mmCIF file of C-alpha atoms in Angstrom:
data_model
loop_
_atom_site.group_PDB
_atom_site.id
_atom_site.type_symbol
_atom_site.label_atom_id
_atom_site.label_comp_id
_atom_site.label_asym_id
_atom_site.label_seq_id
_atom_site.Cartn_x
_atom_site.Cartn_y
_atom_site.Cartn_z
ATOM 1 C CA UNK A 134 82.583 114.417 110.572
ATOM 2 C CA UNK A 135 81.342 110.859 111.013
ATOM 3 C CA UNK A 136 79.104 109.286 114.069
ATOM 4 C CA UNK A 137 80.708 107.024 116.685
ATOM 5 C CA UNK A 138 79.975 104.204 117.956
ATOM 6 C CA UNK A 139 78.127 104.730 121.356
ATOM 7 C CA UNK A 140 79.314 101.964 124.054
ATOM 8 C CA UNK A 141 76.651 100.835 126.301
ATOM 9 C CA UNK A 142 76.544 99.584 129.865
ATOM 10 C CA UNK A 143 77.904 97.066 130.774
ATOM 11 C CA UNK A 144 81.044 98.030 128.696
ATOM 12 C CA UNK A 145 84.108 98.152 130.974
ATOM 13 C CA UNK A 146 85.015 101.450 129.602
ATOM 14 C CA UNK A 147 82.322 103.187 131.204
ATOM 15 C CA UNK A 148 83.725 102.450 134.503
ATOM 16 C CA UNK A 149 87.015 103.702 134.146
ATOM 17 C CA UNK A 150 88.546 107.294 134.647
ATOM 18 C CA UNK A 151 89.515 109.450 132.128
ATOM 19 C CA UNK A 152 92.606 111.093 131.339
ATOM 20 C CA UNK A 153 92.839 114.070 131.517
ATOM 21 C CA UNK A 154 94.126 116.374 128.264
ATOM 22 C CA UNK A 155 97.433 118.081 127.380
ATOM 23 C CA UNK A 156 97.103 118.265 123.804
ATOM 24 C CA UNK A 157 95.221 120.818 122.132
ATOM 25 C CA UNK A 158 95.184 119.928 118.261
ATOM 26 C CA UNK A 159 93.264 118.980 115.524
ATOM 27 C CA UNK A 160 92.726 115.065 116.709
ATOM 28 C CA UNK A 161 90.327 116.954 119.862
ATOM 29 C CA UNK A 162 88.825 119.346 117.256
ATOM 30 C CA UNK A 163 87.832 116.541 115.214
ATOM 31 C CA UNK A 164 86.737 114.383 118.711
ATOM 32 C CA UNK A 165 84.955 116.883 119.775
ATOM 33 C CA UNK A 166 82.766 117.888 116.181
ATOM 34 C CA UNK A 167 82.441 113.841 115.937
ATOM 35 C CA UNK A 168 80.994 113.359 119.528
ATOM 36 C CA UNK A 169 78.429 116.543 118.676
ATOM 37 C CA UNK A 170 77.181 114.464 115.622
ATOM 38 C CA UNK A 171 76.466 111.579 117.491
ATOM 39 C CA UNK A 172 74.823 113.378 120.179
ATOM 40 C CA UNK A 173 72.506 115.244 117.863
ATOM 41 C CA UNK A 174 71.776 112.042 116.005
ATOM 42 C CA UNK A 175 70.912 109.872 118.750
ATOM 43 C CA UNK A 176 69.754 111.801 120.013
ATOM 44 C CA UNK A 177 70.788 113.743 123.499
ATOM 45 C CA UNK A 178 71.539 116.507 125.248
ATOM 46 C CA UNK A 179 75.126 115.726 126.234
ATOM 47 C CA UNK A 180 78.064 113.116 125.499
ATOM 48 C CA UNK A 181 81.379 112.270 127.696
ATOM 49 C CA UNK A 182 84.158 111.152 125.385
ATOM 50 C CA UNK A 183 83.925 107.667 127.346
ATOM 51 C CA UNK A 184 80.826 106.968 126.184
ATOM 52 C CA UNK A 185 82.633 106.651 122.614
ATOM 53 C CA UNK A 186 85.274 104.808 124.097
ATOM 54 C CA UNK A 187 87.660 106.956 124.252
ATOM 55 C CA UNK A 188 89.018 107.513 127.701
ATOM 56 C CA UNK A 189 89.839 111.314 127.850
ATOM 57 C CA UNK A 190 88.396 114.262 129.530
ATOM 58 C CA UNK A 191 85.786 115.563 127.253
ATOM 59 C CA UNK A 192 82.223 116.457 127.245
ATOM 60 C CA UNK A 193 79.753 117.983 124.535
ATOM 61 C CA UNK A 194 76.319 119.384 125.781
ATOM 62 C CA UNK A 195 73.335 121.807 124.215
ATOM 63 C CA UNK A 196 70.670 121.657 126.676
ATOM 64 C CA UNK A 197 68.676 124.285 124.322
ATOM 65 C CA UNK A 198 64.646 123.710 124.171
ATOM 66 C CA UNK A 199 63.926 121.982 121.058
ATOM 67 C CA UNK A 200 62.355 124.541 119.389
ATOM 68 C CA UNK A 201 65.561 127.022 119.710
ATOM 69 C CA UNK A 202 68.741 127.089 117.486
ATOM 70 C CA UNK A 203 71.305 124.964 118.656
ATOM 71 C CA UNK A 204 73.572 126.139 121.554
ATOM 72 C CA UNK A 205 76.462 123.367 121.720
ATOM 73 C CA UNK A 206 79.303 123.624 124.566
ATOM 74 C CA UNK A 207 82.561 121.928 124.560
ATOM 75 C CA UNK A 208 84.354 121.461 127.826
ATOM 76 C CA UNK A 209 87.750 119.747 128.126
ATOM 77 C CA UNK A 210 89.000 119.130 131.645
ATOM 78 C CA UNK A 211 85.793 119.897 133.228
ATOM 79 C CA UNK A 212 85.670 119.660 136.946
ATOM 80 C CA UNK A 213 82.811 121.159 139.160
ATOM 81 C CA UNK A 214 84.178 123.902 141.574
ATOM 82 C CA UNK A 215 81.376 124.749 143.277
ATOM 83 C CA UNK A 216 77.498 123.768 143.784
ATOM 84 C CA UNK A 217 74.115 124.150 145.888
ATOM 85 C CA UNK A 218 70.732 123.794 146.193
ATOM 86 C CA UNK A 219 69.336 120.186 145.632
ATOM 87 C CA UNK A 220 67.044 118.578 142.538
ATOM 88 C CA UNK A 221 65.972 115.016 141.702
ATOM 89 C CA UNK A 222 65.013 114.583 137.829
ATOM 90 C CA UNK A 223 64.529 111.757 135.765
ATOM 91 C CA UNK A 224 67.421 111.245 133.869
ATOM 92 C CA UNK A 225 68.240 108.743 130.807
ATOM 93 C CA UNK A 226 71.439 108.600 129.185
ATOM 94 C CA UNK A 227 73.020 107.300 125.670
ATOM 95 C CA UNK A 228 74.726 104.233 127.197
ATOM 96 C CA UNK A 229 71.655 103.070 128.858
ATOM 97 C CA UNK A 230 69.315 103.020 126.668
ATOM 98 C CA UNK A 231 65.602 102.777 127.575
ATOM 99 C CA UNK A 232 65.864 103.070 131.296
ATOM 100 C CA UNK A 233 65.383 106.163 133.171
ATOM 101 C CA UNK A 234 65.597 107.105 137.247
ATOM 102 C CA UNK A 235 65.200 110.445 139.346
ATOM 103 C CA UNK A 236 68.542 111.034 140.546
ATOM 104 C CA UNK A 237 69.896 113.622 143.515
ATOM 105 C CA UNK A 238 71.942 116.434 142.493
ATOM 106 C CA UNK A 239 72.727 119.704 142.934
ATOM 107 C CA UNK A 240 70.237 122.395 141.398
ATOM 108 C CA UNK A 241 73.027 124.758 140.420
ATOM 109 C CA UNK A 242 76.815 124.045 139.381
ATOM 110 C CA UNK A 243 80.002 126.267 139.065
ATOM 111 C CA UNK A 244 81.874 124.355 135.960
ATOM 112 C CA UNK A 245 85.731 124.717 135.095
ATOM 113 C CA UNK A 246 87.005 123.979 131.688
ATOM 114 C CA UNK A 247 88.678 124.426 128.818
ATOM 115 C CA UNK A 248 87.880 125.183 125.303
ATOM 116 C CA UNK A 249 89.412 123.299 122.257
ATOM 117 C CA UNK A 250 92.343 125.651 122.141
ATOM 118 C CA UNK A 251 93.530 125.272 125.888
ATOM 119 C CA UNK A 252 91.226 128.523 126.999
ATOM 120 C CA UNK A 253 90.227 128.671 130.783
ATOM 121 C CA UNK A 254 86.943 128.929 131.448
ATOM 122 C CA UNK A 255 83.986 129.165 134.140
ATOM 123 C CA UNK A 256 80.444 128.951 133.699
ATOM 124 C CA UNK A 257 77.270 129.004 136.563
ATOM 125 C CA UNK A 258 74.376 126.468 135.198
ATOM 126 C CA UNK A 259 71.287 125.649 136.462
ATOM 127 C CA UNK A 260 68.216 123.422 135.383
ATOM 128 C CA UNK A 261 68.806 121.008 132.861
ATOM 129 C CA UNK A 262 72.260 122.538 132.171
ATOM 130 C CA UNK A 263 73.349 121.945 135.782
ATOM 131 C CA UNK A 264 71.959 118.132 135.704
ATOM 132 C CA UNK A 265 73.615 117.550 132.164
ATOM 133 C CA UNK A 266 77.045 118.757 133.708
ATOM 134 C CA UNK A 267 76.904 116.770 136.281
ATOM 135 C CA UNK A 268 75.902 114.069 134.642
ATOM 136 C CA UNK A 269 78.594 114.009 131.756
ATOM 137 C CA UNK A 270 81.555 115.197 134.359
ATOM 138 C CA UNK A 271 80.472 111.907 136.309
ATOM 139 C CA UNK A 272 81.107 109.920 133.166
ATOM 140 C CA UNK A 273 84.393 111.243 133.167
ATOM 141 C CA UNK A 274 84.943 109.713 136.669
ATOM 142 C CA UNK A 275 83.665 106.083 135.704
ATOM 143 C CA UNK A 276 80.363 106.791 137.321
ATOM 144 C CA UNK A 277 77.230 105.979 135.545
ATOM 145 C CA UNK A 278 74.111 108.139 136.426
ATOM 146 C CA UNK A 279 72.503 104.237 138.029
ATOM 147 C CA UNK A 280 75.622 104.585 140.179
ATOM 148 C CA UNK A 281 73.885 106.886 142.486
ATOM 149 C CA UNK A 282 70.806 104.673 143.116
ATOM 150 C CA UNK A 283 70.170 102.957 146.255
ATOM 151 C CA UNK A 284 71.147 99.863 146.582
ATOM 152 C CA UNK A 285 68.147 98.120 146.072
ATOM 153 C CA UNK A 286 66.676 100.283 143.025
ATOM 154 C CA UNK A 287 70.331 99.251 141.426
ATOM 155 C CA UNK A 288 69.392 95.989 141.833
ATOM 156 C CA UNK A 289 66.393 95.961 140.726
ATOM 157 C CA UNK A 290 67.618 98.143 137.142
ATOM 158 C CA UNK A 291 70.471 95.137 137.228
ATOM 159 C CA UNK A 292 67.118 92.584 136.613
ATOM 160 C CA UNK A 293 64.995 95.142 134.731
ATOM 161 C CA UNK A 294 68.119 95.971 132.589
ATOM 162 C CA UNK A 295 69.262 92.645 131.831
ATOM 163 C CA UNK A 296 65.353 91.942 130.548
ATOM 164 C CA UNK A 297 65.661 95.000 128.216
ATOM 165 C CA UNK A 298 69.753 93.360 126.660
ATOM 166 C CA UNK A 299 67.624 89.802 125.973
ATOM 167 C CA UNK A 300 64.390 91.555 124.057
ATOM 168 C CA UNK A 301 67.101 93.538 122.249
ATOM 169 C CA UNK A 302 69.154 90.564 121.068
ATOM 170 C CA UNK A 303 65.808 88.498 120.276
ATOM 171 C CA UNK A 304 64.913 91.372 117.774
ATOM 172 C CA UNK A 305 68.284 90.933 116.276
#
């Protein structure tokens, strides 16, 4: 297993959608144990394959309390099939580091996958496992978690983002 290199806004491959996956084999396996590692070590609570650069339909998530073992999911393919209820937590995410926003969702989530061998499955989630699958699924669609800001709170991460890029580059 190795960590991967974790692409950060405004990388271009952020914003494009993923493809989805046909091939069940040993390359995914490996992906997908790669993409946990870096997750764990960054760390988070989930990972879309994009974020990685690699522009295939895959997400990684454990959304376990911190002091419980680990509980990782793999979905390939995920798509949400149903939903309800509404929420607005603060979220963060890997690729945009040091910023954070409460973002609308929806409080509970009917998920359809598949595992790394091609194996249908369904899953309800709610709480932070509902907001982490819609947040990684998104990903998948070139949508960035800022994406569903107004207008003028985009703006205004734009400004507050591009502050945070220059400090980062002047400790460099």
């Amino acid at each position: 297993m190795s960590l991967l290199r974790i692409h950060h806004y405004p990388d271009p491959v952020l914003k494009q959608k993923a493809a989805r996956i046909t091939s069940f084999d040993a390359d995914l396996r490996r992906l997908a144990e790669d993409m946990l590692e870096t997750m764990y070590a960054a760390p988070g609570v989930g990972l879309a394959a994009p974020q990685v650069g690699v522009s295939q339909r895959l997400i990684v998530l454990d959304c376990a309390p911190k002091d419980a073992p680990p509980t990782p999911l793999v979905a390939v393919n995920p798509e949400i099939v149903g939903g309800e209820g509404e929420c607005c937590e603060e979220e963060g995410c890997l690729s945009v580091p040091e910023y954070y926003a409460k973002v609308p969702r929806q409080e509970k989530v009917r998920v359809r996958y598949q595992t790394l061998d091609g194996t249908a499955r369904e899953v309800e989630a709610d709480g932070l496992w509902a907001v982490c699958f819609q947040h990684e699924i998104d990903h998948l669609d070139g949508i960035l978690f800022v994406d569903h800001l107004s207008p003028l709170k985009r703006s205004l991460f734009r400004k507050k983002y591009l502050k945070i890029l220059e400090q980062r580059q002047e400790q460099l």
